[in-house]
Short mmCIF file of C-alpha atoms in Angstrom, two decimals:
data_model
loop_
_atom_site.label_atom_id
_atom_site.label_comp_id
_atom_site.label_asym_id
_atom_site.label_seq_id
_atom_site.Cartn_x
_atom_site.Cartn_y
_atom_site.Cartn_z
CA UNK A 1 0.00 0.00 0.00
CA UNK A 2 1.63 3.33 -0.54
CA UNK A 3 1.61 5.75 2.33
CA UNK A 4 -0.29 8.85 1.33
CA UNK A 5 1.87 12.31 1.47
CA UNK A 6 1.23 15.70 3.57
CA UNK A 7 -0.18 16.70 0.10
CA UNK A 8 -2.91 14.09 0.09
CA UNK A 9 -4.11 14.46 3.49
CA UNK A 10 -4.18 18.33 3.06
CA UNK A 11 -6.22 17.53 -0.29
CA UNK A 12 -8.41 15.18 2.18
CA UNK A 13 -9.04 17.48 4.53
CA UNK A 14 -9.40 20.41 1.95
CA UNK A 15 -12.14 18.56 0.84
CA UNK A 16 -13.86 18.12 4.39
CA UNK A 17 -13.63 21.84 4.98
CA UNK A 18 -15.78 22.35 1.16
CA UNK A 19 -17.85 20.04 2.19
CA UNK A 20 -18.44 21.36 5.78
CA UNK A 21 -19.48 25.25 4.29
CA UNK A 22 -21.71 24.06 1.11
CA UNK A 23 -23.60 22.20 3.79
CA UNK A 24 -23.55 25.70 6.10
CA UNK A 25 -24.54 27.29 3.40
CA UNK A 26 -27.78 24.78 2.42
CA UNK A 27 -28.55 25.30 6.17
CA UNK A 28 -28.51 29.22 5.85
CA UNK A 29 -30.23 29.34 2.84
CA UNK A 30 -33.16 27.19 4.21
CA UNK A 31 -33.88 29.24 7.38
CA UNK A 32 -34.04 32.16 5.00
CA UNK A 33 -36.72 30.63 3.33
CA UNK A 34 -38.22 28.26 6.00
CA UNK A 35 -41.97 28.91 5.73
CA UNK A 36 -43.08 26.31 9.04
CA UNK A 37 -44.60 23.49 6.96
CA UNK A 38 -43.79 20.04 7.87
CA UNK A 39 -41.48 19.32 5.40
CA UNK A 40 -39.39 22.53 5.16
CA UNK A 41 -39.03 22.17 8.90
CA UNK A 42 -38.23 18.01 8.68
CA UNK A 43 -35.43 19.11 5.48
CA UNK A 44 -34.21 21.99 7.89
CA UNK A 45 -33.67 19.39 10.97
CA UNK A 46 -31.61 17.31 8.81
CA UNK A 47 -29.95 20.07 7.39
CA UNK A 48 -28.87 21.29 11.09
CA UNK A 49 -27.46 17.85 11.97
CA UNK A 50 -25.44 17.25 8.72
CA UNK A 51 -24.06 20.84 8.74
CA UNK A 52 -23.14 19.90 12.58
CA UNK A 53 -21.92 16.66 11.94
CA UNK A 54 -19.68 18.07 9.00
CA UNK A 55 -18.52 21.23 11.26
CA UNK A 56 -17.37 18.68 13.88
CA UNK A 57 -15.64 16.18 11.39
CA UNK A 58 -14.06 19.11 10.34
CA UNK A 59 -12.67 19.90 13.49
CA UNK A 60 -11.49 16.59 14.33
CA UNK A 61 -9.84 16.12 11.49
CA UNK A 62 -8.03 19.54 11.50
CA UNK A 63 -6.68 19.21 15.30
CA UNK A 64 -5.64 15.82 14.32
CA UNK A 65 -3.97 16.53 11.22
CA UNK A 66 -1.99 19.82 12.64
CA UNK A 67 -0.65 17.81 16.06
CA UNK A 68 0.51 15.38 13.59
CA UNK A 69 2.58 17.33 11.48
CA UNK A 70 3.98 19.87 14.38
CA UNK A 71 4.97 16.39 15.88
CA UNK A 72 7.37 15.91 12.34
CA UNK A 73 5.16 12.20 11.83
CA UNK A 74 4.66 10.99 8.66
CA UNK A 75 1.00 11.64 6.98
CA UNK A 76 -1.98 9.57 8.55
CA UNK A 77 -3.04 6.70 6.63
CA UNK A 78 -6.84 8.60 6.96
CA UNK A 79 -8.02 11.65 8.52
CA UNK A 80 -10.58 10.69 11.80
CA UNK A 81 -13.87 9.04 10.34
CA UNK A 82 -16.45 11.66 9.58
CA UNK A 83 -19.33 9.70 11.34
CA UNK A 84 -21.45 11.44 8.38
CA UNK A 85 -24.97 10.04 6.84
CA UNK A 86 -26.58 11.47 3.66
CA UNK A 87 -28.65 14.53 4.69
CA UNK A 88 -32.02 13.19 2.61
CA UNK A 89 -31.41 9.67 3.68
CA UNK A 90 -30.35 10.76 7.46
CA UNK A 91 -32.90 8.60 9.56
CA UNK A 92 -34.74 10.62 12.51
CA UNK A 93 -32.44 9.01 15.29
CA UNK A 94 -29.68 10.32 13.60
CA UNK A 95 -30.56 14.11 13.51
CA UNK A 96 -31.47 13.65 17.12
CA UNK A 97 -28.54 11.87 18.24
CA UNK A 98 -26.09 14.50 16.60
CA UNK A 99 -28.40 17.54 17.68
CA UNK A 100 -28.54 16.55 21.31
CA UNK A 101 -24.64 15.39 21.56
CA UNK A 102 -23.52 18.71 19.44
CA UNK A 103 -21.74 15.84 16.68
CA UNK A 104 -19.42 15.44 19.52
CA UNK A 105 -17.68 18.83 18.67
CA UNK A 106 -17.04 19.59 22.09
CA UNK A 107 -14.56 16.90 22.96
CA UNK A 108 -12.88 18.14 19.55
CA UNK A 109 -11.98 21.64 20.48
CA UNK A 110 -8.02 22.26 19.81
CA UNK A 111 -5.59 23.93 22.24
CA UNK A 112 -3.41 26.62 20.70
CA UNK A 113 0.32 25.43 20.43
CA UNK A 114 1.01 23.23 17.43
CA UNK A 115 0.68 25.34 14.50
CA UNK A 116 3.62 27.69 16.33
CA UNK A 117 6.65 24.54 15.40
CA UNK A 118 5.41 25.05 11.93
CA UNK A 119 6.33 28.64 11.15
CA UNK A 120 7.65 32.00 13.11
CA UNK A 121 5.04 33.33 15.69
CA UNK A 122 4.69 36.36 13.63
CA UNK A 123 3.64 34.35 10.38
CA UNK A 124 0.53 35.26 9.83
CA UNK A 125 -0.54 32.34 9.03
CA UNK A 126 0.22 30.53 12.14
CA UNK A 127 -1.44 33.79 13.70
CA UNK A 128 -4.70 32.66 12.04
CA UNK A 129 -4.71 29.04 13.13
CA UNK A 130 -4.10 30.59 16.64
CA UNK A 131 -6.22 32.62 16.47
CA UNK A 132 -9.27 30.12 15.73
CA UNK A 133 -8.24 27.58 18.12
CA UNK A 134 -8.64 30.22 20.99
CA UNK A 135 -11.82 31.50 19.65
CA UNK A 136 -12.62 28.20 19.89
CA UNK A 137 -11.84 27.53 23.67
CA UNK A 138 -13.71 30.53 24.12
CA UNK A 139 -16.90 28.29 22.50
CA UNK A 140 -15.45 25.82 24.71
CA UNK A 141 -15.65 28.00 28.36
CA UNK A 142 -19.39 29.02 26.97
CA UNK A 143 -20.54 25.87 26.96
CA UNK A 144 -18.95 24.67 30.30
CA UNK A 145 -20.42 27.47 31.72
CA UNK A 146 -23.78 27.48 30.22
CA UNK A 147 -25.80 26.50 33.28
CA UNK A 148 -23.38 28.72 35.95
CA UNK A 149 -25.44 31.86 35.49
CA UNK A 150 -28.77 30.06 36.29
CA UNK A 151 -30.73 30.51 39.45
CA UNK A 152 -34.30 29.06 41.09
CA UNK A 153 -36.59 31.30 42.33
CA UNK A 154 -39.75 31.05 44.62
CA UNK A 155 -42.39 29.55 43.33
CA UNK A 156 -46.04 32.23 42.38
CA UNK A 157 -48.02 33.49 44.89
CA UNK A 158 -47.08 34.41 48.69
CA UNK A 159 -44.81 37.43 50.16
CA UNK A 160 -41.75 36.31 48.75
CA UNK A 161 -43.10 35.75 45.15
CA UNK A 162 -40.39 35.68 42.24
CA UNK A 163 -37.45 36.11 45.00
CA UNK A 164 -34.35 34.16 44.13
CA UNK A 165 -33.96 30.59 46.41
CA UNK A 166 -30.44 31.21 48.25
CA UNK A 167 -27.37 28.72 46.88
CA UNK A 168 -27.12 25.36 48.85
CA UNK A 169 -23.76 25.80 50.92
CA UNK A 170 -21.49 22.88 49.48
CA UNK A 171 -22.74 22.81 45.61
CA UNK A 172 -21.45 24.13 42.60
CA UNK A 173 -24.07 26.79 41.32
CA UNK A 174 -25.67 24.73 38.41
CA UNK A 175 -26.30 21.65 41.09
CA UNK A 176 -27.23 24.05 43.77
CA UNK A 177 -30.48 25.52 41.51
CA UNK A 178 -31.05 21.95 39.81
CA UNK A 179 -30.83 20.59 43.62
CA UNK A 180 -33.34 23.62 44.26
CA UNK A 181 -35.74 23.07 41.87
CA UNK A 182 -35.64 19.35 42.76
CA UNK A 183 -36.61 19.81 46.24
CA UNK A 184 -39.79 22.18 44.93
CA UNK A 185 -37.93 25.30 46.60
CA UNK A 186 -38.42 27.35 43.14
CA UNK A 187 -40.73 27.07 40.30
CA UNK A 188 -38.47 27.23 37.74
CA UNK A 189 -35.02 28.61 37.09
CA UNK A 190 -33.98 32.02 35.48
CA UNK A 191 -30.57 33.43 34.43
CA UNK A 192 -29.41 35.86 37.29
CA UNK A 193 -30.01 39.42 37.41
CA UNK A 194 -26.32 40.36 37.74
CA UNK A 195 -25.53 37.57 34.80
CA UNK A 196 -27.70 38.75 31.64
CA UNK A 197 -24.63 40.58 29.73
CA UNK A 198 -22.28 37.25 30.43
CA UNK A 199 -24.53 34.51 29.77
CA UNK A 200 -25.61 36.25 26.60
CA UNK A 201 -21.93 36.58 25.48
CA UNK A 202 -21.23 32.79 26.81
CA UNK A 203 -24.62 32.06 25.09
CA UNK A 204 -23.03 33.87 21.53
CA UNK A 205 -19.45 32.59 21.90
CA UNK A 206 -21.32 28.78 22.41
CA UNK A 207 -23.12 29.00 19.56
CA UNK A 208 -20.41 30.49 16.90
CA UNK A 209 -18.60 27.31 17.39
CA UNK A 210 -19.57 25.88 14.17
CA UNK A 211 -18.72 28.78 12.26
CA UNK A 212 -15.53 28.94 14.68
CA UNK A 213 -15.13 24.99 13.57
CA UNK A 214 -15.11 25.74 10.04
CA UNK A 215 -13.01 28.70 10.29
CA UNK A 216 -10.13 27.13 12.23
CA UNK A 217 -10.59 24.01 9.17
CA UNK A 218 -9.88 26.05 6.66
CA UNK A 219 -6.63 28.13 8.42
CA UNK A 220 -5.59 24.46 9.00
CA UNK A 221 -5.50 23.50 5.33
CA UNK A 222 -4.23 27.07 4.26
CA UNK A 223 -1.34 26.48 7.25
CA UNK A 224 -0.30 22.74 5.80
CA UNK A 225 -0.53 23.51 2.29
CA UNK A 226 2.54 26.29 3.07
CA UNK A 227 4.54 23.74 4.83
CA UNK A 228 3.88 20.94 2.65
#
């Protein structure tokens, strides 16, 4: 068998990161259109989870790829397996399974570092793949976070109506309001008063991952294609 080159695998992964933004872009172009039929909304939930499980192949593939060659190793005999089904053919268990686990993206994320043992630090592109992987672990800290900014409160009715329930001494602040709401000390949960402007910028950095994902993919393949 002969051993694919740094050329290949760049083509290979070159090829993921098309792939990954014509399916972004069928996504976009159906919410700008969706009109809230059955259908449009059944093609735009398997649009979602194809464009997510692309984004996170993507990703994989990319962090796996650059550790690789910053390591000096020879090219992989395959990139990571995309763990992609056909968007029309994509049963319903499928687009649930990738919506609810995120295509796995999360466990993907990339730490800054490799690209620097491939060029100067002031090579601009080594800047770029920097640059993505710590907008990345920015997506990363969002999504850790997402539940820290949460809070129960009491339930309707009574003096103390829509007062916050006070932390359990000993929990983390997600388990102390879960722990809350489990015990029927609040009727429901709400992001804290003194929280709104950082959960909504944890809520936007969580969500631009995908874009993040595809951005970081493509400074990759620029990045390997100057060093091949």
């Amino acid at each position: 068998m002969i051993r694919p080159s740094w050329t290949d695998t760049t083509a290979a992964l070159a090829r993921r990161a098309e792939l990954a933004e014509t399916v972004a872009q069928r996504m976009r172009d159906a919410e700008a259109d969706f009109g809230h039929s059955e259908r449009e909304t059944q093609e735009l939930f398997a649009l979602v989870a194809l464009s997510r499980a692309r984004d996170a192949a993507l990703l994989r593939a990319a962090g796996s790829a650059l550790r690789r060659r910053a390591a000096g190793r020879s090219a992989p005999l395959w990139l990571p397996p995309s763990r992609v089904l056909p968007g029309e053919a994509a049963p319903r268990w499928w687009r649930q399974v990738v919506t609810q686990t995120d295509a796995g993206i999360w466990r993907a994320i990339p730490q800054p570092g490799p690209e620097t043992a491939l060029g100067q630090l002031d090579d601009p592109l080594v800047q770029e793949v920097a640059k993505g992987a710590r907008l990345l672990q920015t997506s990363l800290v969002g999504y850790k976070g997402r539940d820290s900014s949460y809070e129960a409160f009491v339930p309707d009715g009574g003096p103390l109506q829509g007062r916050s329930v006070p932390p359990i001494p000993g929990l983390s602040p997600e388990r102390s309001w879960k722990a809350n709401l489990l015990l029927g000390h609040g009727s429901g949960f709400r992001v804290k008063a003194d929280r709104m402007d950082e959960f909504a910028q944890a809520n936007q950095d969580r969500h631009a991952v995908w874009e993040r994902a595809r951005t970081y993919g493509a400074a990759v393949v620029v990045l390997l294609r100057a060093v091949a």
